[in-house]
Amino acid sequence: MSLLVIFDIDGTLLFSNRIDSKLFAATYESRYGKTFPSIDWTYFPHVTDHTIFRHSYYELFDAWPENREEEEFKKEFTERIQEARMQTPEEFQPVPGVGEFFSLLKGLPGHHVAVATGGWGQPARVKLNHVGLLEESLVISAADTRETREQIVQGAFEACGDLGYTWERAVYVGDAVWDVQTCRNLNLPFIGIRRSGDHETLLKSGADQVFSDYSAIEPFLEALKVARVPVKKE
């Protein structure tokens, strides 16, 4: 069976969630001299850098930012990530087993790998490169012009189709409750990753397959075959 596996980045491929949030807030506070509204991403309408930036800017200035302003913010944010990964590389550790698992998937006949991240493309590439997962051929759908995570995942499908990839089944791998919700909305099977082993966070949201990392290769490969679309829990 041909398979397309789409991965989130932060918390899914590498453990960068915490530093990423802090650096986003630090960039905002440096540029605008005000406290960032919240690093609880559920505060915002959609958990994407594009939406988070635009709404936090609007909250401060009562006006939507121009594209140039977003590009300048993105540039400074990316520079902060570059600096942080050199000064505190422990904040950008790959999820155990991800390199081997990535390579294995790409080597299996009829299997394809893509990335769909709620982050902007530039910082996403910095992080992927840091953990050795960035390749020129890797499909990366990011939040540069997309408001919602559903649009980002659809962007990954479109990019893979444009490259001539074909698949009978697709699965999304993510770490957050909003990833579960996105897959439910798209009728897309989901597998969860939770670094601290708190699998219940995603199971309670409707996931049926959750792992702490990629070290159990055979069980993970089996999960790709049987993972279901998340159900809505009451």
JSON list of N, CA and C in Angstrom, two decimals, residues 148-214:
[
{"chain": "A", "resi": 148, "resn": "THR", "atom": "N", "xyz": [-4.78, 28.92, 8.55]},
{"chain": "A", "resi": 148, "resn": "THR", "atom": "CA", "xyz": [-5.19, 27.77, 9.36]},
{"chain": "A", "resi": 148, "resn": "THR", "atom": "C", "xyz": [-4.28, 26.57, 9.15]},
{"chain": "A", "resi": 149, "resn": "ARG", "atom": "N", "xyz": [-4.30, 25.67, 10.10]},
{"chain": "A", "resi": 149, "resn": "ARG", "atom": "CA", "xyz": [-3.51, 24.45, 9.98]},
{"chain": "A", "resi": 149, "resn": "ARG", "atom": "C", "xyz": [-4.11, 23.53, 8.91]},
{"chain": "A", "resi": 150, "resn": "GLU", "atom": "N", "xyz": [-5.41, 23.59, 8.74]},
{"chain": "A", "resi": 150, "resn": "GLU", "atom": "CA", "xyz": [-6.03, 22.81, 7.67]},
{"chain": "A", "resi": 150, "resn": "GLU", "atom": "C", "xyz": [-5.49, 23.23, 6.30]},
{"chain": "A", "resi": 151, "resn": "GLN", "atom": "N", "xyz": [-5.36, 24.53, 6.08]},
{"chain": "A", "resi": 151, "resn": "GLN", "atom": "CA", "xyz": [-4.81, 25.03, 4.82]},
{"chain": "A", "resi": 151, "resn": "GLN", "atom": "C", "xyz": [-3.36, 24.58, 4.63]},
{"chain": "A", "resi": 152, "resn": "ILE", "atom": "N", "xyz": [-2.62, 24.53, 5.72]},
{"chain": "A", "resi": 152, "resn": "ILE", "atom": "CA", "xyz": [-1.22, 24.11, 5.64]},
{"chain": "A", "resi": 152, "resn": "ILE", "atom": "C", "xyz": [-1.11, 22.63, 5.25]},
{"chain": "A", "resi": 153, "resn": "VAL", "atom": "N", "xyz": [-1.92, 21.79, 5.87]},
{"chain": "A", "resi": 153, "resn": "VAL", "atom": "CA", "xyz": [-1.90, 20.36, 5.52]},
{"chain": "A", "resi": 153, "resn": "VAL", "atom": "C", "xyz": [-2.36, 20.17, 4.07]},
{"chain": "A", "resi": 154, "resn": "GLN", "atom": "N", "xyz": [-3.39, 20.89, 3.67]},
{"chain": "A", "resi": 154, "resn": "GLN", "atom": "CA", "xyz": [-3.83, 20.82, 2.27]},
{"chain": "A", "resi": 154, "resn": "GLN", "atom": "C", "xyz": [-2.71, 21.25, 1.34]},
{"chain": "A", "resi": 155, "resn": "GLY", "atom": "N", "xyz": [-1.92, 22.24, 1.77]},
{"chain": "A", "resi": 155, "resn": "GLY", "atom": "CA", "xyz": [-0.78, 22.68, 0.97]},
{"chain": "A", "resi": 155, "resn": "GLY", "atom": "C", "xyz": [0.24, 21.58, 0.77]},
{"chain": "A", "resi": 156, "resn": "ALA", "atom": "N", "xyz": [0.43, 20.75, 1.79]},
{"chain": "A", "resi": 156, "resn": "ALA", "atom": "CA", "xyz": [1.35, 19.62, 1.67]},
{"chain": "A", "resi": 156, "resn": "ALA", "atom": "C", "xyz": [0.83, 18.61, 0.65]},
{"chain": "A", "resi": 157, "resn": "PHE", "atom": "N", "xyz": [-0.47, 18.32, 0.71]},
{"chain": "A", "resi": 157, "resn": "PHE", "atom": "CA", "xyz": [-1.07, 17.42, -0.27]},
{"chain": "A", "resi": 157, "resn": "PHE", "atom": "C", "xyz": [-0.88, 17.95, -1.69]},
{"chain": "A", "resi": 158, "resn": "GLU", "atom": "N", "xyz": [-1.14, 19.23, -1.87]},
{"chain": "A", "resi": 158, "resn": "GLU", "atom": "CA", "xyz": [-1.02, 19.84, -3.20]},
{"chain": "A", "resi": 158, "resn": "GLU", "atom": "C", "xyz": [0.41, 19.79, -3.71]},
{"chain": "A", "resi": 159, "resn": "ALA", "atom": "N", "xyz": [1.37, 20.09, -2.84]},
{"chain": "A", "resi": 159, "resn": "ALA", "atom": "CA", "xyz": [2.78, 20.08, -3.25]},
{"chain": "A", "resi": 159, "resn": "ALA", "atom": "C", "xyz": [3.22, 18.67, -3.61]},
{"chain": "A", "resi": 160, "resn": "CYS", "atom": "N", "xyz": [2.79, 17.68, -2.85]},
{"chain": "A", "resi": 160, "resn": "CYS", "atom": "CA", "xyz": [3.13, 16.29, -3.16]},
{"chain": "A", "resi": 160, "resn": "CYS", "atom": "C", "xyz": [2.51, 15.86, -4.49]},
{"chain": "A", "resi": 161, "resn": "GLY", "atom": "N", "xyz": [1.27, 16.27, -4.71]},
{"chain": "A", "resi": 161, "resn": "GLY", "atom": "CA", "xyz": [0.62, 15.96, -5.99]},
{"chain": "A", "resi": 161, "resn": "GLY", "atom": "C", "xyz": [1.33, 16.59, -7.16]},
{"chain": "A", "resi": 162, "resn": "ASP", "atom": "N", "xyz": [1.79, 17.83, -6.98]},
{"chain": "A", "resi": 162, "resn": "ASP", "atom": "CA", "xyz": [2.51, 18.53, -8.04]},
{"chain": "A", "resi": 162, "resn": "ASP", "atom": "C", "xyz": [3.82, 17.82, -8.40]},
{"chain": "A", "resi": 163, "resn": "LEU", "atom": "N", "xyz": [4.40, 17.12, -7.42]},
{"chain": "A", "resi": 163, "resn": "LEU", "atom": "CA", "xyz": [5.64, 16.39, -7.66]},
{"chain": "A", "resi": 163, "resn": "LEU", "atom": "C", "xyz": [5.39, 15.01, -8.26]},
{"chain": "A", "resi": 164, "resn": "GLY", "atom": "N", "xyz": [4.13, 14.66, -8.43]},
{"chain": "A", "resi": 164, "resn": "GLY", "atom": "CA", "xyz": [3.80, 13.37, -9.01]},
{"chain": "A", "resi": 164, "resn": "GLY", "atom": "C", "xyz": [3.70, 12.24, -8.01]},
{"chain": "A", "resi": 165, "resn": "TYR", "atom": "N", "xyz": [3.72, 12.56, -6.71]},
{"chain": "A", "resi": 165, "resn": "TYR", "atom": "CA", "xyz": [3.56, 11.52, -5.71]},
{"chain": "A", "resi": 165, "resn": "TYR", "atom": "C", "xyz": [2.14, 10.95, -5.80]},
{"chain": "A", "resi": 166, "resn": "THR", "atom": "N", "xyz": [2.02, 9.67, -5.58]},
{"chain": "A", "resi": 166, "resn": "THR", "atom": "CA", "xyz": [0.71, 9.04, -5.48]},
{"chain": "A", "resi": 166, "resn": "THR", "atom": "C", "xyz": [0.66, 8.24, -4.18]},
{"chain": "A", "resi": 167, "resn": "TRP", "atom": "N", "xyz": [-0.51, 8.15, -3.59]},
{"chain": "A", "resi": 167, "resn": "TRP", "atom": "CA", "xyz": [-0.65, 7.42, -2.34]},
{"chain": "A", "resi": 167, "resn": "TRP", "atom": "C", "xyz": [-2.08, 6.94, -2.19]},
{"chain": "A", "resi": 168, "resn": "GLU", "atom": "N", "xyz": [-2.21, 5.79, -1.54]},
{"chain": "A", "resi": 168, "resn": "GLU", "atom": "CA", "xyz": [-3.53, 5.23, -1.25]},
{"chain": "A", "resi": 168, "resn": "GLU", "atom": "C", "xyz": [-4.02, 5.64, 0.14]},
{"chain": "A", "resi": 169, "resn": "ARG", "atom": "N", "xyz": [-3.07, 6.01, 0.99]},
{"chain": "A", "resi": 169, "resn": "ARG", "atom": "CA", "xyz": [-3.40, 6.35, 2.37]},
{"chain": "A", "resi": 169, "resn": "ARG", "atom": "C", "xyz": [-2.46, 7.46, 2.84]},
{"chain": "A", "resi": 170, "resn": "ALA", "atom": "N", "xyz": [-2.98, 8.37, 3.63]},
{"chain": "A", "resi": 170, "resn": "ALA", "atom": "CA", "xyz": [-2.16, 9.43, 4.21]},
{"chain": "A", "resi": 170, "resn": "ALA", "atom": "C", "xyz": [-2.39, 9.46, 5.72]},
{"chain": "A", "resi": 171, "resn": "VAL", "atom": "N", "xyz": [-1.32, 9.75, 6.46]},
{"chain": "A", "resi": 171, "resn": "VAL", "atom": "CA", "xyz": [-1.39, 9.84, 7.93]},
{"chain": "A", "resi": 171, "resn": "VAL", "atom": "C", "xyz": [-0.63, 11.08, 8.36]},
{"chain": "A", "resi": 172, "resn": "TYR", "atom": "N", "xyz": [-1.17, 11.78, 9.34]},
{"chain": "A", "resi": 172, "resn": "TYR", "atom": "CA", "xyz": [-0.48, 12.95, 9.91]},
{"chain": "A", "resi": 172, "resn": "TYR", "atom": "C", "xyz": [0.07, 12.58, 11.28]},
{"chain": "A", "resi": 173, "resn": "VAL", "atom": "N", "xyz": [1.30, 13.03, 11.55]},
{"chain": "A", "resi": 173, "resn": "VAL", "atom": "CA", "xyz": [1.94, 12.78, 12.84]},
{"chain": "A", "resi": 173, "resn": "VAL", "atom": "C", "xyz": [2.17, 14.13, 13.52]},
{"chain": "A", "resi": 174, "resn": "GLY", "atom": "N", "xyz": [1.58, 14.31, 14.71]},
{"chain": "A", "resi": 174, "resn": "GLY", "atom": "CA", "xyz": [1.70, 15.58, 15.42]},
{"chain": "A", "resi": 174, "resn": "GLY", "atom": "C", "xyz": [1.70, 15.37, 16.92]},
{"chain": "A", "resi": 175, "resn": "ASP", "atom": "N", "xyz": [1.87, 16.48, 17.66]},
{"chain": "A", "resi": 175, "resn": "ASP", "atom": "CA", "xyz": [2.03, 16.37, 19.11]},
{"chain": "A", "resi": 175, "resn": "ASP", "atom": "C", "xyz": [0.98, 17.12, 19.91]},
{"chain": "A", "resi": 176, "resn": "ALA", "atom": "N", "xyz": [0.14, 17.91, 19.26]},
{"chain": "A", "resi": 176, "resn": "ALA", "atom": "CA", "xyz": [-0.73, 18.82, 20.01]},
{"chain": "A", "resi": 176, "resn": "ALA", "atom": "C", "xyz": [-2.21, 18.52, 19.78]},
{"chain": "A", "resi": 177, "resn": "VAL", "atom": "N", "xyz": [-3.00, 19.03, 20.71]},
{"chain": "A", "resi": 177, "resn": "VAL", "atom": "CA", "xyz": [-4.45, 18.87, 20.60]},
{"chain": "A", "resi": 177, "resn": "VAL", "atom": "C", "xyz": [-4.97, 19.49, 19.32]},
{"chain": "A", "resi": 178, "resn": "TRP", "atom": "N", "xyz": [-4.40, 20.63, 18.91]},
{"chain": "A", "resi": 178, "resn": "TRP", "atom": "CA", "xyz": [-4.86, 21.26, 17.66]},
{"chain": "A", "resi": 178, "resn": "TRP", "atom": "C", "xyz": [-4.50, 20.43, 16.43]},
{"chain": "A", "resi": 179, "resn": "ASP", "atom": "N", "xyz": [-3.47, 19.57, 16.53]},
{"chain": "A", "resi": 179, "resn": "ASP", "atom": "CA", "xyz": [-3.19, 18.64, 15.44]},
{"chain": "A", "resi": 179, "resn": "ASP", "atom": "C", "xyz": [-4.30, 17.60, 15.33]},
{"chain": "A", "resi": 180, "resn": "VAL", "atom": "N", "xyz": [-4.75, 17.13, 16.48]},
{"chain": "A", "resi": 180, "resn": "VAL", "atom": "CA", "xyz": [-5.87, 16.18, 16.50]},
{"chain": "A", "resi": 180, "resn": "VAL", "atom": "C", "xyz": [-7.11, 16.82, 15.86]},
{"chain": "A", "resi": 181, "resn": "GLN", "atom": "N", "xyz": [-7.39, 18.04, 16.24]},
{"chain": "A", "resi": 181, "resn": "GLN", "atom": "CA", "xyz": [-8.56, 18.75, 15.71]},
{"chain": "A", "resi": 181, "resn": "GLN", "atom": "C", "xyz": [-8.46, 18.95, 14.20]},
{"chain": "A", "resi": 182, "resn": "THR", "atom": "N", "xyz": [-7.26, 19.30, 13.75]},
{"chain": "A", "resi": 182, "resn": "THR", "atom": "CA", "xyz": [-7.05, 19.50, 12.31]},
{"chain": "A", "resi": 182, "resn": "THR", "atom": "C", "xyz": [-7.32, 18.23, 11.53]},
{"chain": "A", "resi": 183, "resn": "CYS", "atom": "N", "xyz": [-6.81, 17.11, 12.04]},
{"chain": "A", "resi": 183, "resn": "CYS", "atom": "CA", "xyz": [-7.02, 15.83, 11.35]},
{"chain": "A", "resi": 183, "resn": "CYS", "atom": "C", "xyz": [-8.48, 15.42, 11.37]},
{"chain": "A", "resi": 184, "resn": "ARG", "atom": "N", "xyz": [-9.16, 15.71, 12.45]},
{"chain": "A", "resi": 184, "resn": "ARG", "atom": "CA", "xyz": [-10.60, 15.42, 12.49]},
{"chain": "A", "resi": 184, "resn": "ARG", "atom": "C", "xyz": [-11.32, 16.24, 11.43]},
{"chain": "A", "resi": 185, "resn": "ASN", "atom": "N", "xyz": [-10.97, 17.50, 11.32]},
{"chain": "A", "resi": 185, "resn": "ASN", "atom": "CA", "xyz": [-11.61, 18.37, 10.34]},
{"chain": "A", "resi": 185, "resn": "ASN", "atom": "C", "xyz": [-11.34, 17.94, 8.91]},
{"chain": "A", "resi": 186, "resn": "LEU", "atom": "N", "xyz": [-10.16, 17.35, 8.68]},
{"chain": "A", "resi": 186, "resn": "LEU", "atom": "CA", "xyz": [-9.77, 16.94, 7.33]},
{"chain": "A", "resi": 186, "resn": "LEU", "atom": "C", "xyz": [-10.06, 15.47, 7.05]},
{"chain": "A", "resi": 187, "resn": "ASN", "atom": "N", "xyz": [-10.63, 14.77, 8.04]},
{"chain": "A", "resi": 187, "resn": "ASN", "atom": "CA", "xyz": [-10.89, 13.33, 7.90]},
{"chain": "A", "resi": 187, "resn": "ASN", "atom": "C", "xyz": [-9.59, 12.58, 7.60]},
{"chain": "A", "resi": 188, "resn": "LEU", "atom": "N", "xyz": [-8.55, 12.91, 8.37]},
{"chain": "A", "resi": 188, "resn": "LEU", "atom": "CA", "xyz": [-7.20, 12.41, 8.12]},
{"chain": "A", "resi": 188, "resn": "LEU", "atom": "C", "xyz": [-6.73, 11.57, 9.32]},
{"chain": "A", "resi": 189, "resn": "PRO", "atom": "N", "xyz": [-6.29, 10.33, 9.11]},
{"chain": "A", "resi": 189, "resn": "PRO", "atom": "CA", "xyz": [-5.77, 9.53, 10.21]},
{"chain": "A", "resi": 189, "resn": "PRO", "atom": "C", "xyz": [-4.61, 10.22, 10.92]},
{"chain": "A", "resi": 190, "resn": "PHE", "atom": "N", "xyz": [-4.50, 9.98, 12.23]},
{"chain": "A", "resi": 190, "resn": "PHE", "atom": "CA", "xyz": [-3.55, 10.72, 13.06]},
{"chain": "A", "resi": 190, "resn": "PHE", "atom": "C", "xyz": [-2.78, 9.79, 13.98]},
{"chain": "A", "resi": 191, "resn": "ILE", "atom": "N", "xyz": [-1.47, 10.08, 14.15]},
{"chain": "A", "resi": 191, "resn": "ILE", "atom": "CA", "xyz": [-0.65, 9.44, 15.18]},
{"chain": "A", "resi": 191, "resn": "ILE", "atom": "C", "xyz": [-0.03, 10.54, 16.02]},
{"chain": "A", "resi": 192, "resn": "GLY", "atom": "N", "xyz": [-0.07, 10.36, 17.34]},
{"chain": "A", "resi": 192, "resn": "GLY", "atom": "CA", "xyz": [0.45, 11.38, 18.24]},
{"chain": "A", "resi": 192, "resn": "GLY", "atom": "C", "xyz": [1.84, 11.07, 18.74]},
{"chain": "A", "resi": 193, "resn": "ILE", "atom": "N", "xyz": [2.60, 12.14, 19.04]},
{"chain": "A", "resi": 193, "resn": "ILE", "atom": "CA", "xyz": [3.90, 12.05, 19.69]},
{"chain": "A", "resi": 193, "resn": "ILE", "atom": "C", "xyz": [3.83, 12.92, 20.95]},
{"chain": "A", "resi": 194, "resn": "ARG", "atom": "N", "xyz": [4.18, 12.35, 22.10]},
{"chain": "A", "resi": 194, "resn": "ARG", "atom": "CA", "xyz": [4.22, 13.12, 23.34]},
{"chain": "A", "resi": 194, "resn": "ARG", "atom": "C", "xyz": [5.53, 12.82, 24.06]},
{"chain": "A", "resi": 195, "resn": "ARG", "atom": "N", "xyz": [6.42, 13.79, 24.12]},
{"chain": "A", "resi": 195, "resn": "ARG", "atom": "CA", "xyz": [7.78, 13.58, 24.63]},
{"chain": "A", "resi": 195, "resn": "ARG", "atom": "C", "xyz": [7.80, 13.11, 26.08]},
{"chain": "A", "resi": 196, "resn": "SER", "atom": "N", "xyz": [6.91, 13.60, 26.89]},
{"chain": "A", "resi": 196, "resn": "SER", "atom": "CA", "xyz": [6.94, 13.28, 28.32]},
{"chain": "A", "resi": 196, "resn": "SER", "atom": "C", "xyz": [6.11, 12.06, 28.67]},
{"chain": "A", "resi": 197, "resn": "GLY", "atom": "N", "xyz": [5.57, 11.41, 27.65]},
{"chain": "A", "resi": 197, "resn": "GLY", "atom": "CA", "xyz": [4.79, 10.20, 27.90]},
{"chain": "A", "resi": 197, "resn": "GLY", "atom": "C", "xyz": [3.37, 10.45, 28.35]},
{"chain": "A", "resi": 198, "resn": "ASP", "atom": "N", "xyz": [2.93, 11.71, 28.34]},
{"chain": "A", "resi": 198, "resn": "ASP", "atom": "CA", "xyz": [1.56, 12.02, 28.76]},
{"chain": "A", "resi": 198, "resn": "ASP", "atom": "C", "xyz": [0.59, 11.78, 27.60]},
{"chain": "A", "resi": 199, "resn": "HIS", "atom": "N", "xyz": [0.50, 10.53, 27.22]},
{"chain": "A", "resi": 199, "resn": "HIS", "atom": "CA", "xyz": [-0.30, 10.15, 26.06]},
{"chain": "A", "resi": 199, "resn": "HIS", "atom": "C", "xyz": [-1.77, 10.51, 26.21]},
{"chain": "A", "resi": 200, "resn": "GLU", "atom": "N", "xyz": [-2.24, 10.56, 27.44]},
{"chain": "A", "resi": 200, "resn": "GLU", "atom": "CA", "xyz": [-3.66, 10.82, 27.69]},
{"chain": "A", "resi": 200, "resn": "GLU", "atom": "C", "xyz": [-4.10, 12.17, 27.12]},
{"chain": "A", "resi": 201, "resn": "THR", "atom": "N", "xyz": [-3.17, 13.12, 27.04]},
{"chain": "A", "resi": 201, "resn": "THR", "atom": "CA", "xyz": [-3.50, 14.44, 26.49]},
{"chain": "A", "resi": 201, "resn": "THR", "atom": "C", "xyz": [-4.12, 14.31, 25.11]},
{"chain": "A", "resi": 202, "resn": "LEU", "atom": "N", "xyz": [-3.54, 13.46, 24.27]},
{"chain": "A", "resi": 202, "resn": "LEU", "atom": "CA", "xyz": [-4.04, 13.28, 22.91]},
{"chain": "A", "resi": 202, "resn": "LEU", "atom": "C", "xyz": [-5.13, 12.21, 22.85]},
{"chain": "A", "resi": 203, "resn": "LEU", "atom": "N", "xyz": [-5.01, 11.19, 23.67]},
{"chain": "A", "resi": 203, "resn": "LEU", "atom": "CA", "xyz": [-6.04, 10.14, 23.67]},
{"chain": "A", "resi": 203, "resn": "LEU", "atom": "C", "xyz": [-7.40, 10.71, 24.06]},
{"chain": "A", "resi": 204, "resn": "LYS", "atom": "N", "xyz": [-7.39, 11.61, 25.05]},
{"chain": "A", "resi": 204, "resn": "LYS", "atom": "CA", "xyz": [-8.65, 12.24, 25.47]},
{"chain": "A", "resi": 204, "resn": "LYS", "atom": "C", "xyz": [-9.23, 13.14, 24.40]},
{"chain": "A", "resi": 205, "resn": "SER", "atom": "N", "xyz": [-8.38, 13.60, 23.49]},
{"chain": "A", "resi": 205, "resn": "SER", "atom": "CA", "xyz": [-8.84, 14.48, 22.41]},
{"chain": "A", "resi": 205, "resn": "SER", "atom": "C", "xyz": [-9.35, 13.70, 21.21]},
{"chain": "A", "resi": 206, "resn": "GLY", "atom": "N", "xyz": [-9.14, 12.37, 21.21]},
{"chain": "A", "resi": 206, "resn": "GLY", "atom": "CA", "xyz": [-9.68, 11.55, 20.14]},
{"chain": "A", "resi": 206, "resn": "GLY", "atom": "C", "xyz": [-8.67, 10.73, 19.37]},
{"chain": "A", "resi": 207, "resn": "ALA", "atom": "N", "xyz": [-7.37, 10.88, 19.68]},
{"chain": "A", "resi": 207, "resn": "ALA", "atom": "CA", "xyz": [-6.35, 10.05, 19.02]},
{"chain": "A", "resi": 207, "resn": "ALA", "atom": "C", "xyz": [-6.45, 8.61, 19.52]},
{"chain": "A", "resi": 208, "resn": "ASP", "atom": "N", "xyz": [-6.04, 7.66, 18.68]},
{"chain": "A", "resi": 208, "resn": "ASP", "atom": "CA", "xyz": [-6.05, 6.27, 19.12]},
{"chain": "A", "resi": 208, "resn": "ASP", "atom": "C", "xyz": [-4.67, 5.63, 19.08]},
{"chain": "A", "resi": 209, "resn": "GLN", "atom": "N", "xyz": [-3.68, 6.35, 18.53]},
{"chain": "A", "resi": 209, "resn": "GLN", "atom": "CA", "xyz": [-2.31, 5.86, 18.46]},
{"chain": "A", "resi": 209, "resn": "GLN", "atom": "C", "xyz": [-1.38, 6.99, 18.93]},
{"chain": "A", "resi": 210, "resn": "VAL", "atom": "N", "xyz": [-0.67, 6.78, 20.04]},
{"chain": "A", "resi": 210, "resn": "VAL", "atom": "CA", "xyz": [0.24, 7.80, 20.57]},
{"chain": "A", "resi": 210, "resn": "VAL", "atom": "C", "xyz": [1.54, 7.14, 21.02]},
{"chain": "A", "resi": 211, "resn": "PHE", "atom": "N", "xyz": [2.67, 7.73, 20.63]},
{"chain": "A", "resi": 211, "resn": "PHE", "atom": "CA", "xyz": [4.00, 7.24, 21.00]},
{"chain": "A", "resi": 211, "resn": "PHE", "atom": "C", "xyz": [4.78, 8.34, 21.70]},
{"chain": "A", "resi": 212, "resn": "SER", "atom": "N", "xyz": [5.80, 7.93, 22.47]},
{"chain": "A", "resi": 212, "resn": "SER", "atom": "CA", "xyz": [6.68, 8.92, 23.10]},
{"chain": "A", "resi": 212, "resn": "SER", "atom": "C", "xyz": [7.77, 9.37, 22.15]},
{"chain": "A", "resi": 213, "resn": "ASP", "atom": "N", "xyz": [8.15, 8.50, 21.21]},
{"chain": "A", "resi": 213, "resn": "ASP", "atom": "CA", "xyz": [9.20, 8.82, 20.23]},
{"chain": "A", "resi": 213, "resn": "ASP", "atom": "C", "xyz": [9.13, 7.80, 19.09]},
{"chain": "A", "resi": 214, "resn": "TYR", "atom": "N", "xyz": [10.23, 7.70, 18.32]},
{"chain": "A", "resi": 214, "resn": "TYR", "atom": "CA", "xyz": [10.22, 6.83, 17.14]},
{"chain": "A", "resi": 214, "resn": "TYR", "atom": "C", "xyz": [11.11, 5.60, 17.33]}
]
